[in-house]
Amino acid sequence: TQLLEQSPQFLSIQEGENLTVYCNSSSVFSSLQWYRQEPGEGPVLLVTVVTGGEVKKLKRLTFQFGDARKDSSLHITAAQPGDTGLYLCAGGGSNYKLTFGKGTLLTVNP
Amino acid sequence: NAGVTQTPKFRVLKTGQSMTLLCAQDMNHEYMYWYRQDPGMGLRLIHYSVGEGTTAKGEVPDGYNVSRLKKQNFLLGLESAAPSQTSVYFCASSKGGSARDIAKNIQYFGAGTRLSVL
């Protein structure tokens, strides 16, 4: 069974601060997806990384896939209240199913 | 664009009652999934389908049944609801394909159904 561990589980910061969320596993994944979920809604895909060492940027968000494709990180620069939400990482394997981490609940206070 | 639509959005059941959750997608996706989300547990796969007329068990299938009679619909049934099934249920769909075809493996989620079993 493939497991994804996310840390931290909760994060409360002030507007303008930087933060990093981690997603780690002992298993290799063919791809790693990051989703954001807002209250009362379903998860929405932010990015997919597929190559070891890959870095993708989405405005103030930077995503990295580990060289061994076992871990990933999400870095947010100058966080804003609109970044508040549950961030989920999900690993893709050799089939069509995803393994989800338990999520990081981010609160950005104005 | 409707995407993935779940009905109902909220439901309260008494222990032992039955109900069906409906998921409909208008993207002509082959694969569909049912998850439950509980505090501190993340998203756990209940059942999934890789095409019309097919279903398979996921990580936590006990107490649930599913059917995929039409490609666009995926139904989740609770035959005899239990308090342990109180949760938020999400349906998702994807085009489906090999793991190398990343675009085909992106899952699109509905807004969820909040179910309470008393």
mmCIF file of C-alpha atoms in Angstrom:
data_model
loop_
_atom_site.group_PDB
_atom_site.id
_atom_site.type_symbol
_atom_site.label_atom_id
_atom_site.label_comp_id
_atom_site.label_asym_id
_atom_site.label_seq_id
_atom_site.Cartn_x
_atom_site.Cartn_y
_atom_site.Cartn_z
ATOM 1 C CA THR A 1 0.000 0.000 0.000
ATOM 2 C CA GLN A 2 1.414 3.348 -1.045
ATOM 3 C CA LEU A 3 1.167 6.100 1.573
ATOM 4 C CA LEU A 4 1.679 9.846 1.297
ATOM 5 C CA GLU A 5 2.516 11.798 4.414
ATOM 6 C CA GLN A 6 1.819 15.505 4.386
ATOM 7 C CA SER A 7 3.253 18.014 6.814
ATOM 8 C CA PRO A 8 2.365 20.123 8.555
ATOM 9 C CA GLN A 9 -1.236 19.077 9.122
ATOM 10 C CA PHE A 10 -2.248 22.616 10.117
ATOM 11 C CA LEU A 11 -0.608 25.947 9.333
ATOM 12 C CA SER A 12 -1.775 29.401 10.396
ATOM 13 C CA ILE A 13 0.246 32.374 9.183
ATOM 14 C CA GLN A 14 -0.042 36.103 8.614
ATOM 15 C CA GLU A 15 -0.555 37.673 5.225
ATOM 16 C CA GLY A 16 2.763 38.278 3.483
ATOM 17 C CA GLU A 17 4.622 35.356 5.059
ATOM 18 C CA ASN A 18 6.170 32.493 3.100
ATOM 19 C CA LEU A 19 5.421 28.827 3.733
ATOM 20 C CA THR A 20 6.301 25.353 2.535
ATOM 21 C CA VAL A 21 4.150 22.226 2.625
ATOM 22 C CA TYR A 22 5.711 18.799 2.275
ATOM 23 C CA CYS A 23 4.478 15.529 0.807
ATOM 24 C CA ASN A 24 6.594 12.439 1.451
ATOM 25 C CA SER A 25 6.424 8.745 0.672
ATOM 26 C CA SER A 26 8.598 5.652 0.728
ATOM 27 C CA SER A 27 7.115 4.701 -2.647
ATOM 28 C CA VAL A 28 7.912 5.948 -6.115
ATOM 29 C CA PHE A 29 5.118 7.670 -8.011
ATOM 30 C CA SER A 30 4.863 8.231 -11.745
ATOM 31 C CA SER A 31 3.266 11.620 -11.110
ATOM 32 C CA LEU A 32 2.398 13.887 -8.231
ATOM 33 C CA GLN A 33 -0.608 16.154 -8.250
ATOM 34 C CA TRP A 34 -1.449 19.051 -5.932
ATOM 35 C CA TYR A 35 -5.055 20.036 -5.291
ATOM 36 C CA ARG A 36 -6.598 22.868 -3.315
ATOM 37 C CA GLN A 37 -9.950 22.462 -1.638
ATOM 38 C CA GLU A 38 -12.009 25.353 -0.322
ATOM 39 C CA PRO A 39 -14.751 24.937 2.291
ATOM 40 C CA GLY A 40 -17.876 23.346 0.853
ATOM 41 C CA GLU A 41 -16.226 22.514 -2.444
ATOM 42 C CA GLY A 42 -14.418 19.614 -4.043
ATOM 43 C CA PRO A 43 -10.653 19.558 -4.658
ATOM 44 C CA VAL A 44 -9.403 21.471 -7.685
ATOM 45 C CA LEU A 45 -6.170 20.563 -9.439
ATOM 46 C CA LEU A 46 -3.338 23.093 -9.137
ATOM 47 C CA VAL A 47 -0.491 21.294 -10.866
ATOM 48 C CA THR A 48 0.891 17.932 -11.958
ATOM 49 C CA VAL A 49 4.606 17.103 -11.842
ATOM 50 C CA VAL A 50 5.953 14.026 -13.565
ATOM 51 C CA THR A 51 9.737 14.249 -13.866
ATOM 52 C CA GLY A 52 12.145 13.793 -10.964
ATOM 53 C CA GLY A 53 13.567 17.187 -9.998
ATOM 54 C CA GLU A 54 10.870 19.040 -11.897
ATOM 55 C CA VAL A 55 9.926 22.516 -10.697
ATOM 56 C CA LYS A 56 6.734 24.264 -11.746
ATOM 57 C CA LYS A 57 5.586 27.759 -10.860
ATOM 58 C CA LEU A 58 2.047 29.010 -10.699
ATOM 59 C CA LYS A 59 2.185 32.719 -9.835
ATOM 60 C CA ARG A 60 3.281 32.762 -6.162
ATOM 61 C CA LEU A 61 3.184 28.970 -5.845
ATOM 62 C CA THR A 62 6.246 26.823 -6.581
ATOM 63 C CA PHE A 63 5.959 23.054 -6.813
ATOM 64 C CA GLN A 64 8.864 20.636 -6.801
ATOM 65 C CA PHE A 65 9.039 16.900 -7.409
ATOM 66 C CA GLY A 66 11.892 15.101 -5.682
ATOM 67 C CA ASP A 67 14.680 13.585 -7.746
ATOM 68 C CA ALA A 68 13.619 10.071 -6.752
ATOM 69 C CA ARG A 69 9.914 10.851 -7.349
ATOM 70 C CA LYS A 70 9.060 9.943 -3.761
ATOM 71 C CA ASP A 71 8.420 13.418 -2.394
ATOM 72 C CA SER A 72 7.172 16.847 -3.345
ATOM 73 C CA SER A 73 6.903 20.309 -1.875
ATOM 74 C CA LEU A 74 4.683 23.320 -2.341
ATOM 75 C CA HIS A 75 6.103 26.737 -1.521
ATOM 76 C CA ILE A 76 3.921 29.833 -1.330
ATOM 77 C CA THR A 77 5.548 33.244 -1.415
ATOM 78 C CA ALA A 78 3.871 36.232 0.230
ATOM 79 C CA ALA A 79 0.742 34.335 1.203
ATOM 80 C CA GLN A 80 -2.622 36.049 0.854
ATOM 81 C CA PRO A 81 -5.972 35.339 2.563
ATOM 82 C CA GLY A 82 -7.199 33.939 -0.753
ATOM 83 C CA ASP A 83 -4.644 31.134 -0.389
ATOM 84 C CA THR A 84 -6.577 29.774 2.587
ATOM 85 C CA GLY A 85 -7.730 26.212 2.029
ATOM 86 C CA LEU A 86 -6.884 22.536 2.292
ATOM 87 C CA TYR A 87 -3.921 21.516 0.156
ATOM 88 C CA LEU A 88 -3.826 17.887 -0.915
ATOM 89 C CA CYS A 89 -1.078 15.999 -2.657
ATOM 90 C CA ALA A 90 -1.912 12.886 -4.652
ATOM 91 C CA GLY A 91 0.399 10.318 -6.164
ATOM 92 C CA GLY A 92 -0.271 8.535 -9.426
ATOM 93 C CA GLY A 93 1.021 5.030 -9.977
ATOM 94 C CA SER A 94 0.855 2.440 -12.709
ATOM 95 C CA ASN A 95 -2.923 2.566 -12.875
ATOM 96 C CA TYR A 96 -5.655 5.134 -12.963
ATOM 97 C CA LYS A 97 -6.032 5.518 -9.211
ATOM 98 C CA LEU A 98 -4.566 8.270 -7.048
ATOM 99 C CA THR A 99 -3.205 7.963 -3.517
ATOM 100 C CA PHE A 100 -4.080 11.066 -1.516
ATOM 101 C CA GLY A 101 -2.276 12.542 1.451
ATOM 102 C CA LYS A 102 -4.340 13.676 4.419
ATOM 103 C CA GLY A 103 -3.890 17.330 3.551
ATOM 104 C CA THR A 104 -2.513 20.543 5.010
ATOM 105 C CA LEU A 105 -5.083 23.043 6.253
ATOM 106 C CA LEU A 106 -3.697 26.526 5.603
ATOM 107 C CA THR A 107 -5.143 29.659 7.142
ATOM 108 C CA VAL A 108 -3.767 33.023 6.060
ATOM 109 C CA ASN A 109 -4.817 35.799 8.399
ATOM 110 C CA PRO A 110 -5.140 39.363 7.082
ATOM 111 C CA ASN B 1 -19.775 23.892 -18.117
ATOM 112 C CA ALA B 2 -21.325 21.666 -15.455
ATOM 113 C CA GLY B 3 -18.414 19.223 -15.106
ATOM 114 C CA VAL B 4 -19.219 16.818 -12.266
ATOM 115 C CA THR B 5 -22.564 17.253 -10.534
ATOM 116 C CA GLN B 6 -23.522 15.512 -7.302
ATOM 117 C CA THR B 7 -27.010 15.210 -5.851
ATOM 118 C CA PRO B 8 -28.147 15.703 -3.184
ATOM 119 C CA LYS B 9 -25.826 18.237 -1.521
ATOM 120 C CA PHE B 10 -27.008 17.420 2.002
ATOM 121 C CA ARG B 11 -28.843 14.490 3.534
ATOM 122 C CA VAL B 12 -29.709 13.287 7.012
ATOM 123 C CA LEU B 13 -30.558 9.614 7.504
ATOM 124 C CA LYS B 14 -31.567 7.477 10.415
ATOM 125 C CA THR B 15 -29.604 4.320 11.144
ATOM 126 C CA GLY B 16 -30.811 1.511 8.912
ATOM 127 C CA GLN B 17 -32.261 3.699 6.177
ATOM 128 C CA SER B 18 -31.082 3.423 2.610
ATOM 129 C CA MET B 19 -30.240 6.046 0.031
ATOM 130 C CA THR B 20 -28.537 6.582 -3.313
ATOM 131 C CA LEU B 21 -26.113 9.343 -4.192
ATOM 132 C CA LEU B 22 -26.015 10.362 -7.829
ATOM 133 C CA CYS B 23 -22.973 11.578 -9.726
ATOM 134 C CA ALA B 24 -23.250 12.884 -13.277
ATOM 135 C CA GLN B 25 -20.445 14.074 -15.545
ATOM 136 C CA ASP B 26 -20.745 15.753 -18.925
ATOM 137 C CA MET B 27 -17.101 15.442 -20.046
ATOM 138 C CA ASN B 28 -17.445 12.000 -21.659
ATOM 139 C CA HIS B 29 -14.934 10.613 -19.149
ATOM 140 C CA GLU B 30 -14.334 6.881 -18.976
ATOM 141 C CA TYR B 31 -13.297 6.648 -15.327
ATOM 142 C CA MET B 32 -15.365 7.620 -12.326
ATOM 143 C CA TYR B 33 -14.676 7.408 -8.607
ATOM 144 C CA TRP B 34 -16.403 7.708 -5.254
ATOM 145 C CA TYR B 35 -14.438 8.962 -2.239
ATOM 146 C CA ARG B 36 -15.287 9.759 1.336
ATOM 147 C CA GLN B 37 -13.546 12.526 3.247
ATOM 148 C CA ASP B 38 -13.334 12.484 7.026
ATOM 149 C CA PRO B 39 -11.424 14.851 9.336
ATOM 150 C CA GLY B 40 -7.796 13.808 9.607
ATOM 151 C CA MET B 41 -8.264 10.926 7.160
ATOM 152 C CA GLY B 42 -7.968 12.598 3.791
ATOM 153 C CA LEU B 43 -9.764 11.237 0.737
ATOM 154 C CA ARG B 44 -10.353 7.506 0.732
ATOM 155 C CA LEU B 45 -11.491 5.632 -2.362
ATOM 156 C CA ILE B 46 -14.725 3.675 -1.905
ATOM 157 C CA HIS B 47 -15.427 2.284 -5.369
ATOM 158 C CA TYR B 48 -14.473 3.186 -8.890
ATOM 159 C CA SER B 49 -15.377 2.402 -12.476
ATOM 160 C CA VAL B 50 -13.220 2.223 -15.583
ATOM 161 C CA GLY B 51 -16.128 2.241 -17.994
ATOM 162 C CA GLU B 52 -19.848 1.773 -18.495
ATOM 163 C CA GLY B 53 -21.045 -1.433 -16.885
ATOM 164 C CA THR B 54 -17.877 -1.953 -14.807
ATOM 165 C CA THR B 55 -17.211 -1.329 -11.119
ATOM 166 C CA ALA B 56 -14.436 -2.234 -8.693
ATOM 167 C CA LYS B 57 -13.712 -1.960 -4.985
ATOM 168 C CA GLY B 58 -11.465 0.710 -3.595
ATOM 169 C CA GLU B 59 -9.876 1.133 -0.199
ATOM 170 C CA VAL B 60 -13.060 1.271 1.942
ATOM 171 C CA PRO B 61 -15.905 -0.492 0.059
ATOM 172 C CA ASP B 62 -17.768 -2.166 2.944
ATOM 173 C CA GLY B 63 -21.352 -0.973 3.387
ATOM 174 C CA TYR B 64 -21.542 0.598 -0.078
ATOM 175 C CA ASN B 65 -22.615 -0.533 -3.517
ATOM 176 C CA VAL B 66 -22.255 1.187 -6.871
ATOM 177 C CA SER B 67 -23.602 0.987 -10.381
ATOM 178 C CA ARG B 68 -22.538 2.477 -13.701
ATOM 179 C CA LEU B 69 -25.356 1.699 -16.108
ATOM 180 C CA LYS B 70 -24.669 4.782 -18.207
ATOM 181 C CA LYS B 71 -21.266 6.245 -18.980
ATOM 182 C CA GLN B 72 -22.162 9.653 -17.596
ATOM 183 C CA ASN B 73 -23.638 8.449 -14.288
ATOM 184 C CA PHE B 74 -22.128 6.715 -11.267
ATOM 185 C CA LEU B 75 -24.429 5.843 -8.379
ATOM 186 C CA LEU B 76 -23.366 5.151 -4.802
ATOM 187 C CA GLY B 77 -25.802 3.243 -2.605
ATOM 188 C CA LEU B 78 -26.037 2.737 1.112
ATOM 189 C CA GLU B 79 -28.331 -0.205 1.822
ATOM 190 C CA SER B 80 -28.451 0.149 5.607
ATOM 191 C CA ALA B 81 -26.855 3.362 6.798
ATOM 192 C CA ALA B 82 -24.701 3.383 9.926
ATOM 193 C CA PRO B 83 -23.400 6.340 11.983
ATOM 194 C CA SER B 84 -19.867 5.409 10.827
ATOM 195 C CA GLN B 85 -20.944 6.413 7.324
ATOM 196 C CA THR B 86 -21.425 10.023 8.372
ATOM 197 C CA SER B 87 -19.019 11.801 6.047
ATOM 198 C CA VAL B 88 -18.602 14.039 3.039
ATOM 199 C CA TYR B 89 -18.780 12.067 -0.193
ATOM 200 C CA PHE B 90 -17.054 13.183 -3.356
ATOM 201 C CA CYS B 91 -17.413 11.908 -6.866
ATOM 202 C CA ALA B 92 -14.666 12.414 -9.430
ATOM 203 C CA SER B 93 -14.073 11.555 -13.058
ATOM 204 C CA SER B 94 -11.112 11.338 -15.396
ATOM 205 C CA LYS B 95 -10.504 10.572 -19.045
ATOM 206 C CA GLY B 96 -8.530 7.501 -18.063
ATOM 207 C CA GLY B 97 -5.449 6.103 -19.661
ATOM 208 C CA SER B 98 -1.949 4.985 -18.883
ATOM 209 C CA ALA B 99 -0.045 6.598 -16.048
ATOM 210 C CA ARG B 100 2.270 8.152 -18.631
ATOM 211 C CA ASP B 101 -0.588 10.153 -20.129
ATOM 212 C CA ILE B 102 -0.845 12.580 -17.282
ATOM 213 C CA ALA B 103 -3.619 14.707 -18.749
ATOM 214 C CA LYS B 104 -5.878 11.667 -18.929
ATOM 215 C CA ASN B 105 -5.352 10.942 -15.247
ATOM 216 C CA ILE B 106 -6.392 14.325 -13.908
ATOM 217 C CA GLN B 107 -9.447 13.864 -11.704
ATOM 218 C CA TYR B 108 -12.258 16.403 -11.673
ATOM 219 C CA PHE B 109 -14.346 16.538 -8.536
ATOM 220 C CA GLY B 110 -17.911 17.390 -7.725
ATOM 221 C CA ALA B 111 -18.853 19.715 -4.851
ATOM 222 C CA GLY B 112 -19.645 16.865 -2.479
ATOM 223 C CA THR B 113 -22.582 15.425 -0.549
ATOM 224 C CA ARG B 114 -22.704 15.933 3.195
ATOM 225 C CA LEU B 115 -24.324 12.927 4.820
ATOM 226 C CA SER B 116 -25.229 12.575 8.466
ATOM 227 C CA VAL B 117 -26.471 9.265 9.849
ATOM 228 C CA LEU B 118 -28.174 9.550 13.210
#
